[in-house]
XYZ file of C-alpha atoms in Angstrom:
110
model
C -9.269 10.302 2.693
C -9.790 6.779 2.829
C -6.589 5.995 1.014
C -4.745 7.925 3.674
C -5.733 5.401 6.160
C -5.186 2.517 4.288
C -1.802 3.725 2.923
C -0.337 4.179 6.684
C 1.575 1.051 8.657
C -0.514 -1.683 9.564
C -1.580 -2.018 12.238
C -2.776 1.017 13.179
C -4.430 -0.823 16.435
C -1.849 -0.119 19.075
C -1.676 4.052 18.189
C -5.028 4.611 19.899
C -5.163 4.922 23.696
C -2.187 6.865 25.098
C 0.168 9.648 23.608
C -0.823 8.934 19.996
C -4.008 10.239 20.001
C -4.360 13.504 18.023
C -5.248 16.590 20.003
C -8.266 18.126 19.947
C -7.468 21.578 19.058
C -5.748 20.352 16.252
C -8.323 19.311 13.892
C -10.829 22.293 12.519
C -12.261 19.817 10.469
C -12.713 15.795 9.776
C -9.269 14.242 8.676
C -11.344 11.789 6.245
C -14.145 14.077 4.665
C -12.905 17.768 5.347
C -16.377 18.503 7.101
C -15.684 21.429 9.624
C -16.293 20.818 13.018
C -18.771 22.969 15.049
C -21.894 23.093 17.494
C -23.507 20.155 15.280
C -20.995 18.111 14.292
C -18.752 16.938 17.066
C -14.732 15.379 17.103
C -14.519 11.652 17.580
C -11.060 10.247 17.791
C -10.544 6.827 16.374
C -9.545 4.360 18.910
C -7.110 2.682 16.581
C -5.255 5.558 14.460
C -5.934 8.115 17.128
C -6.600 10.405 14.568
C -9.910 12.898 14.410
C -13.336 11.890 12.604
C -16.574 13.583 11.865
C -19.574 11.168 13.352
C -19.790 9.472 9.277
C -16.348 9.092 9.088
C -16.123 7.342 12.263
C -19.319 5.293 13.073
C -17.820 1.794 13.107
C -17.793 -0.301 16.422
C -14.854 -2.987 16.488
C -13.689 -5.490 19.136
C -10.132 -4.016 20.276
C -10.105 -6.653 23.401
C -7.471 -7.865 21.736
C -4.982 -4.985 21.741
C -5.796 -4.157 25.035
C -8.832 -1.673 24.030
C -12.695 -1.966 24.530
C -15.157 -4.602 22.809
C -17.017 -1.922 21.431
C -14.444 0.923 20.205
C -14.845 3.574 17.567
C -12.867 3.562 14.968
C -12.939 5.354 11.564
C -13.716 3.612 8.362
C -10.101 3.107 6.938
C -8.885 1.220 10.195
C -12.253 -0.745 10.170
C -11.511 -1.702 6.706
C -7.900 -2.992 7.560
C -8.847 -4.539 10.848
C -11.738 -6.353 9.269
C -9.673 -7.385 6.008
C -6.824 -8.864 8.233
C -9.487 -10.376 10.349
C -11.391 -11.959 7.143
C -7.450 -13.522 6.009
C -6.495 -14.483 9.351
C -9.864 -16.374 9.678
C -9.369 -17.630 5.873
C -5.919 -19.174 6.949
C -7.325 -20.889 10.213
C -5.120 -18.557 12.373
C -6.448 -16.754 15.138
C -8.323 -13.595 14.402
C -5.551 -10.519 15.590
C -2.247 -12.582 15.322
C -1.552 -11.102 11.642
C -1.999 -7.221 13.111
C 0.181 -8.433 16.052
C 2.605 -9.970 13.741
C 2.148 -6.885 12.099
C 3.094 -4.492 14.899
C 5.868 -6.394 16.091
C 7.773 -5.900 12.375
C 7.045 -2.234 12.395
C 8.143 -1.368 15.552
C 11.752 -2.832 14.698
C-alpha cells in the first residue's frame, strides 16, 4: 500500500526509466490497491519507482525534468507524495526544488 512506497529509499526518482522498471508479466494485479488487472483496467508503471499501478493508483502527473525524465510523468501516489513533500521542504528552506532527492540519491547509492 501506500506505506510501502513511502517506507522504501528516497528517492525513488532515478529507479524509473531503464532496468528498474518492473516487468509486465509480473504484476496480476495493482501493487498499491490489489485490483486485478484485465481487459478494463490496464498496467501503468510509475515513472519514478518503476513499479506497476492500476489507473487510481497511478494518476498523478509530476515534473521529472529534473532527473532526466519527462515534464509530465506518471507516477503513483506514494512517490507523488514524497516528491511533492521534499519539494514543499526544499522550497520551505529556499533551496532549489530537487537538490534534497539528489542529495538524497547520492547517500543511498554509497
Amino acid at each position: 500500500g501506500r506505506s510501502q512506497a513511502a517506507s522504501m529509499s528516497i528517492p525513488l526518482t532515478t529507479r524509473g526509466r531503464g532496468g528498474d522498471w518492473m516487468p509486465d508479466e509480473s504484476a496480476s494485479a495493482c501493487t498499491q490497491c490489489g485490483a486485478p488487472f484485465g481487459w478494463f483496467r490496464r498496467r501503468h508503471h510509475c515513472r519514478f519507482c518503476g513499479r506497476i499501478f492500476c489507473n487510481a493508483c497511478s494518476s498523478h502527473r509530476f515534473d521529472g525534468s529534473k532527473y532526466g525524465l519527462g515534464t509530465r510523468d506518471r507516477v503513483c501516489d506514494g512517490c507523488f507524495a514524497i516528491e511533492t513533500s521534499l519539494e514543499t521542504r526544499a522550497i520551505g528552506r529556499g533551496s532549489k526544488p530537487g537538490s534534497q532527492a539528489a542529495a538524497a540519491a547520492s547517500r543511498s547509492a554509497q
